[in-house]
């Protein structure tokens, strides 16, 4: 079974509008972390935001916020006031463990976001 | 902070030769480094996890003798693709964690390998 699921292979959003990228996860580990990364066409993976499983509040970083619904096992990324530079591939990731002393990170299949002028 | 560099950014080599890719954490000590491979329009595929001073842990299906990983210091890990073949052509990307705080992975800019 998929541990990280991103159901939207592609999304379009109008410039200056908000967009939500979906991510659901599956784990039996009570302690885990959730991450979102942005990968522009240059290929670099840029860390955007982190949510810990015990965090009471949703994480926010500038225009990025994470809508964390623990009971539903979802960690959707919300980008407010979209900009043309937000066009990229977005990956959701989960950290489990540690197992054998090392954390395990699992990535989703990604969502390609295109911001329209 | 949390900058990871990777060198080279792209390399073209002949089939049968070996290629070494370096991954450095520039402003933090990386207790753990990860090596990923990414095919076009796909997600990252974890190849191996390396801890400083110990042998790398390879994922199932990744050939240890083909992809040699050395994590010699807390700021440097290297991936050597030995006897490269065209099917090894891919985007290789490393990441590093400090083992502190949220244990966020910070990624290098990636290396595009083309084997002729």
mmCIF file of C-alpha atoms in Angstrom:
data_model
loop_
_atom_site.group_PDB
_atom_site.id
_atom_site.type_symbol
_atom_site.label_atom_id
_atom_site.label_comp_id
_atom_site.label_asym_id
_atom_site.label_seq_id
_atom_site.Cartn_x
_atom_site.Cartn_y
_atom_site.Cartn_z
ATOM 1 C CA UNK A 1 0.000 0.000 0.000
ATOM 2 C CA UNK A 2 1.133 3.529 -0.735
ATOM 3 C CA UNK A 3 2.393 5.286 2.348
ATOM 4 C CA UNK A 4 2.237 8.728 0.797
ATOM 5 C CA UNK A 5 -0.448 9.498 -1.749
ATOM 6 C CA UNK A 6 -0.685 12.569 -3.909
ATOM 7 C CA UNK A 7 -3.770 12.144 -6.052
ATOM 8 C CA UNK A 8 -3.325 15.219 -8.231
ATOM 9 C CA UNK A 9 -0.728 14.639 -10.948
ATOM 10 C CA UNK A 10 -1.267 18.179 -12.213
ATOM 11 C CA UNK A 11 -2.925 21.388 -11.063
ATOM 12 C CA UNK A 12 -3.559 24.798 -12.560
ATOM 13 C CA UNK A 13 -4.103 27.979 -10.585
ATOM 14 C CA UNK A 14 -4.580 31.562 -11.581
ATOM 15 C CA UNK A 15 -1.926 33.995 -10.434
ATOM 16 C CA UNK A 16 -2.718 35.606 -7.041
ATOM 17 C CA UNK A 17 -5.205 32.901 -6.121
ATOM 18 C CA UNK A 18 -4.759 30.219 -3.464
ATOM 19 C CA UNK A 19 -4.265 26.549 -4.278
ATOM 20 C CA UNK A 20 -4.356 23.376 -2.198
ATOM 21 C CA UNK A 21 -2.197 20.384 -3.012
ATOM 22 C CA UNK A 22 -3.414 17.160 -1.467
ATOM 23 C CA UNK A 23 -1.396 14.633 0.459
ATOM 24 C CA UNK A 24 -2.553 11.656 2.488
ATOM 25 C CA UNK A 25 -0.314 9.339 4.417
ATOM 26 C CA UNK A 26 -0.410 6.005 6.151
ATOM 27 C CA UNK A 27 1.638 5.043 9.167
ATOM 28 C CA UNK A 28 1.268 3.176 12.421
ATOM 29 C CA UNK A 29 4.175 5.020 13.978
ATOM 30 C CA UNK A 30 2.870 7.528 16.577
ATOM 31 C CA UNK A 31 5.833 9.808 15.958
ATOM 32 C CA UNK A 32 6.364 11.006 12.425
ATOM 33 C CA UNK A 33 7.108 14.109 10.433
ATOM 34 C CA UNK A 34 5.562 15.468 7.283
ATOM 35 C CA UNK A 35 7.402 17.624 4.749
ATOM 36 C CA UNK A 36 6.674 19.457 1.555
ATOM 37 C CA UNK A 37 9.320 20.106 -1.069
ATOM 38 C CA UNK A 38 9.263 22.136 -4.262
ATOM 39 C CA UNK A 39 11.206 20.991 -7.304
ATOM 40 C CA UNK A 40 11.446 23.579 -10.094
ATOM 41 C CA UNK A 41 12.599 22.613 -13.566
ATOM 42 C CA UNK A 42 16.221 23.120 -12.486
ATOM 43 C CA UNK A 43 15.884 19.945 -10.417
ATOM 44 C CA UNK A 44 16.842 21.154 -6.966
ATOM 45 C CA UNK A 45 14.587 20.078 -4.109
ATOM 46 C CA UNK A 46 13.620 23.050 -1.972
ATOM 47 C CA UNK A 47 12.309 22.457 1.537
ATOM 48 C CA UNK A 48 9.092 24.383 2.142
ATOM 49 C CA UNK A 49 7.426 23.353 5.375
ATOM 50 C CA UNK A 50 7.409 20.779 8.161
ATOM 51 C CA UNK A 51 4.667 19.392 10.401
ATOM 52 C CA UNK A 52 5.366 17.093 13.346
ATOM 53 C CA UNK A 53 2.813 14.496 14.349
ATOM 54 C CA UNK A 54 2.555 15.966 17.839
ATOM 55 C CA UNK A 55 2.285 19.570 16.720
ATOM 56 C CA UNK A 56 -0.998 21.054 17.868
ATOM 57 C CA UNK A 57 -1.097 23.843 15.345
ATOM 58 C CA UNK A 58 -0.839 23.816 11.589
ATOM 59 C CA UNK A 59 2.578 24.836 10.313
ATOM 60 C CA UNK A 60 2.950 28.064 8.381
ATOM 61 C CA UNK A 61 5.893 29.507 6.483
ATOM 62 C CA UNK A 62 5.152 32.727 4.665
ATOM 63 C CA UNK A 63 2.698 31.955 1.857
ATOM 64 C CA UNK A 64 2.812 28.242 2.639
ATOM 65 C CA UNK A 65 0.630 26.579 5.225
ATOM 66 C CA UNK A 66 0.021 22.949 5.981
ATOM 67 C CA UNK A 67 -3.521 21.843 6.665
ATOM 68 C CA UNK A 68 -2.825 18.966 9.047
ATOM 69 C CA UNK A 69 -5.787 16.707 9.790
ATOM 70 C CA UNK A 70 -4.356 13.916 11.867
ATOM 71 C CA UNK A 71 -7.495 11.798 12.169
ATOM 72 C CA UNK A 72 -7.920 11.829 8.405
ATOM 73 C CA UNK A 73 -4.169 11.359 7.879
ATOM 74 C CA UNK A 74 -3.948 14.253 5.515
ATOM 75 C CA UNK A 75 -1.335 16.989 5.208
ATOM 76 C CA UNK A 76 -2.394 19.290 2.425
ATOM 77 C CA UNK A 77 -0.202 22.173 1.333
ATOM 78 C CA UNK A 78 -1.901 25.517 0.830
ATOM 79 C CA UNK A 79 -0.150 28.155 -1.226
ATOM 80 C CA UNK A 80 -1.720 31.581 -0.904
ATOM 81 C CA UNK A 81 -1.431 34.385 -3.452
ATOM 82 C CA UNK A 82 0.159 32.165 -6.116
ATOM 83 C CA UNK A 83 3.023 33.585 -8.130
ATOM 84 C CA UNK A 84 4.369 32.552 -11.514
ATOM 85 C CA UNK A 85 7.511 31.350 -9.775
ATOM 86 C CA UNK A 86 5.462 28.804 -7.864
ATOM 87 C CA UNK A 87 5.148 26.710 -11.009
ATOM 88 C CA UNK A 88 7.010 23.534 -10.162
ATOM 89 C CA UNK A 89 6.671 19.956 -9.016
ATOM 90 C CA UNK A 90 5.645 19.573 -5.373
ATOM 91 C CA UNK A 91 6.441 16.510 -3.302
ATOM 92 C CA UNK A 92 4.929 15.475 -0.009
ATOM 93 C CA UNK A 93 7.164 13.336 2.204
ATOM 94 C CA UNK A 94 6.904 11.515 5.497
ATOM 95 C CA UNK A 95 9.589 10.604 7.994
ATOM 96 C CA UNK A 96 9.038 7.421 9.964
ATOM 97 C CA UNK A 97 11.095 5.652 12.531
ATOM 98 C CA UNK A 98 13.788 5.534 13.554
ATOM 99 C CA UNK A 99 14.230 1.952 12.497
ATOM 100 C CA UNK A 100 17.599 0.439 13.222
ATOM 101 C CA UNK A 101 18.734 3.862 14.339
ATOM 102 C CA UNK A 102 17.886 5.641 11.096
ATOM 103 C CA UNK A 103 14.810 7.503 10.026
ATOM 104 C CA UNK A 104 13.081 6.459 6.831
ATOM 105 C CA UNK A 105 11.768 9.086 4.469
ATOM 106 C CA UNK A 106 9.064 8.292 1.950
ATOM 107 C CA UNK A 107 8.083 10.550 -0.942
ATOM 108 C CA UNK A 108 4.850 10.877 -2.818
ATOM 109 C CA UNK A 109 4.632 10.827 -6.595
ATOM 110 C CA UNK A 110 4.346 14.589 -6.797
ATOM 111 C CA UNK A 111 1.935 17.202 -8.123
ATOM 112 C CA UNK A 112 2.907 19.464 -10.983
ATOM 113 C CA UNK A 113 1.572 22.962 -10.386
ATOM 114 C CA UNK A 114 1.245 25.478 -13.167
ATOM 115 C CA UNK A 115 0.449 29.078 -12.274
ATOM 116 C CA UNK A 116 -1.338 30.968 -15.033
ATOM 117 C CA UNK A 117 -0.813 34.673 -15.683
ATOM 118 C CA UNK B 1 21.657 27.873 6.671
ATOM 119 C CA UNK B 2 21.317 24.199 5.744
ATOM 120 C CA UNK B 3 23.071 24.332 2.411
ATOM 121 C CA UNK B 4 24.061 21.181 0.589
ATOM 122 C CA UNK B 5 26.266 21.265 -2.465
ATOM 123 C CA UNK B 6 26.728 18.604 -5.076
ATOM 124 C CA UNK B 7 29.453 18.273 -7.647
ATOM 125 C CA UNK B 8 29.469 17.959 -10.568
ATOM 126 C CA UNK B 9 26.088 19.331 -11.594
ATOM 127 C CA UNK B 10 26.237 17.378 -14.817
ATOM 128 C CA UNK B 11 28.579 14.826 -16.313
ATOM 129 C CA UNK B 12 28.828 12.924 -19.580
ATOM 130 C CA UNK B 13 30.955 9.808 -19.644
ATOM 131 C CA UNK B 14 31.710 6.833 -21.851
ATOM 132 C CA UNK B 15 30.250 3.448 -21.138
ATOM 133 C CA UNK B 16 32.519 1.409 -18.885
ATOM 134 C CA UNK B 17 34.053 4.315 -17.025
ATOM 135 C CA UNK B 18 33.447 5.289 -13.401
ATOM 136 C CA UNK B 19 31.997 8.541 -12.201
ATOM 137 C CA UNK B 20 32.268 10.052 -8.726
ATOM 138 C CA UNK B 21 29.677 12.471 -7.375
ATOM 139 C CA UNK B 22 30.350 14.498 -4.239
ATOM 140 C CA UNK B 23 27.794 15.728 -1.746
ATOM 141 C CA UNK B 24 28.797 18.251 0.896
ATOM 142 C CA UNK B 25 26.925 19.894 3.725
ATOM 143 C CA UNK B 26 28.343 23.405 3.826
ATOM 144 C CA UNK B 27 27.063 24.851 7.059
ATOM 145 C CA UNK B 28 26.096 21.930 9.236
ATOM 146 C CA UNK B 29 27.347 18.513 10.210
ATOM 147 C CA UNK B 30 25.422 15.794 8.444
ATOM 148 C CA UNK B 31 25.071 12.694 10.548
ATOM 149 C CA UNK B 32 23.123 11.029 7.781
ATOM 150 C CA UNK B 33 23.220 11.465 4.027
ATOM 151 C CA UNK B 34 20.877 9.967 1.492
ATOM 152 C CA UNK B 35 21.344 9.239 -2.175
ATOM 153 C CA UNK B 36 18.387 9.274 -4.526
ATOM 154 C CA UNK B 37 17.861 8.609 -8.177
ATOM 155 C CA UNK B 38 15.140 10.332 -10.146
ATOM 156 C CA UNK B 39 13.869 9.395 -13.576
ATOM 157 C CA UNK B 40 12.132 12.026 -15.714
ATOM 158 C CA UNK B 41 8.742 13.040 -14.376
ATOM 159 C CA UNK B 42 8.953 10.561 -11.526
ATOM 160 C CA UNK B 43 9.439 10.744 -7.804
ATOM 161 C CA UNK B 44 12.690 10.235 -5.968
ATOM 162 C CA UNK B 45 13.885 6.693 -5.512
ATOM 163 C CA UNK B 46 16.021 6.165 -2.440
ATOM 164 C CA UNK B 47 19.182 4.278 -3.298
ATOM 165 C CA UNK B 48 21.020 4.234 -0.005
ATOM 166 C CA UNK B 49 21.421 5.808 3.398
ATOM 167 C CA UNK B 50 24.838 6.532 4.788
ATOM 168 C CA UNK B 51 25.941 7.446 8.274
ATOM 169 C CA UNK B 52 29.328 8.980 8.879
ATOM 170 C CA UNK B 53 31.972 6.387 9.548
ATOM 171 C CA UNK B 54 29.843 3.355 8.805
ATOM 172 C CA UNK B 55 28.823 1.348 5.776
ATOM 173 C CA UNK B 56 25.920 2.555 3.715
ATOM 174 C CA UNK B 57 22.561 0.823 3.882
ATOM 175 C CA UNK B 58 21.326 0.074 0.389
ATOM 176 C CA UNK B 59 17.720 -0.244 -0.654
ATOM 177 C CA UNK B 60 16.492 -3.460 -2.144
ATOM 178 C CA UNK B 61 17.457 -3.815 -5.778
ATOM 179 C CA UNK B 62 20.352 -1.348 -5.640
ATOM 180 C CA UNK B 63 23.687 -2.958 -6.458
ATOM 181 C CA UNK B 64 26.242 -2.211 -3.772
ATOM 182 C CA UNK B 65 29.181 -2.975 -6.024
ATOM 183 C CA UNK B 66 27.904 -0.714 -8.753
ATOM 184 C CA UNK B 67 26.988 2.268 -6.611
ATOM 185 C CA UNK B 68 29.769 2.745 -4.090
ATOM 186 C CA UNK B 69 28.999 5.139 -1.279
ATOM 187 C CA UNK B 70 31.554 6.587 1.100
ATOM 188 C CA UNK B 71 30.609 8.875 3.984
ATOM 189 C CA UNK B 72 34.092 9.760 5.126
ATOM 190 C CA UNK B 73 33.297 12.803 7.230
ATOM 191 C CA UNK B 74 30.377 14.680 8.734
ATOM 192 C CA UNK B 75 30.314 16.996 5.735
ATOM 193 C CA UNK B 76 31.115 14.773 2.774
ATOM 194 C CA UNK B 77 29.592 11.748 1.111
ATOM 195 C CA UNK B 78 30.510 10.409 -2.303
ATOM 196 C CA UNK B 79 28.658 8.203 -4.749
ATOM 197 C CA UNK B 80 30.740 6.384 -7.347
ATOM 198 C CA UNK B 81 28.960 4.813 -10.276
ATOM 199 C CA UNK B 82 31.306 2.067 -11.378
ATOM 200 C CA UNK B 83 31.488 0.712 -14.923
ATOM 201 C CA UNK B 84 28.689 3.011 -15.970
ATOM 202 C CA UNK B 85 26.265 1.952 -18.690
ATOM 203 C CA UNK B 86 23.655 3.957 -20.592
ATOM 204 C CA UNK B 87 20.910 2.646 -18.303
ATOM 205 C CA UNK B 88 22.664 4.384 -15.400
ATOM 206 C CA UNK B 89 21.906 7.727 -17.024
ATOM 207 C CA UNK B 90 19.722 9.586 -14.595
ATOM 208 C CA UNK B 91 19.429 12.488 -12.180
ATOM 209 C CA UNK B 92 21.187 11.714 -8.913
ATOM 210 C CA UNK B 93 20.397 13.835 -5.904
ATOM 211 C CA UNK B 94 21.761 13.719 -2.394
ATOM 212 C CA UNK B 95 20.361 15.008 0.846
ATOM 213 C CA UNK B 96 21.660 15.470 4.349
ATOM 214 C CA UNK B 97 20.211 15.677 7.826
ATOM 215 C CA UNK B 98 21.817 16.945 10.992
ATOM 216 C CA UNK B 99 19.973 14.580 13.298
ATOM 217 C CA UNK B 100 18.767 17.560 15.275
ATOM 218 C CA UNK B 101 15.393 19.226 15.649
ATOM 219 C CA UNK B 102 12.923 18.234 12.976
ATOM 220 C CA UNK B 103 15.574 16.188 11.164
ATOM 221 C CA UNK B 104 14.666 17.858 7.907
ATOM 222 C CA UNK B 105 16.407 16.592 4.798
ATOM 223 C CA UNK B 106 18.189 19.312 2.866
ATOM 224 C CA UNK B 107 18.934 18.475 -0.723
ATOM 225 C CA UNK B 108 21.812 19.151 -3.033
ATOM 226 C CA UNK B 109 21.102 20.589 -6.483
ATOM 227 C CA UNK B 110 21.492 17.203 -8.151
ATOM 228 C CA UNK B 111 23.804 15.704 -10.752
ATOM 229 C CA UNK B 112 22.637 14.791 -14.207
ATOM 230 C CA UNK B 113 24.600 11.797 -15.469
ATOM 231 C CA UNK B 114 24.599 10.828 -19.125
ATOM 232 C CA UNK B 115 26.418 7.673 -20.137
ATOM 233 C CA UNK B 116 27.142 7.357 -23.836
#
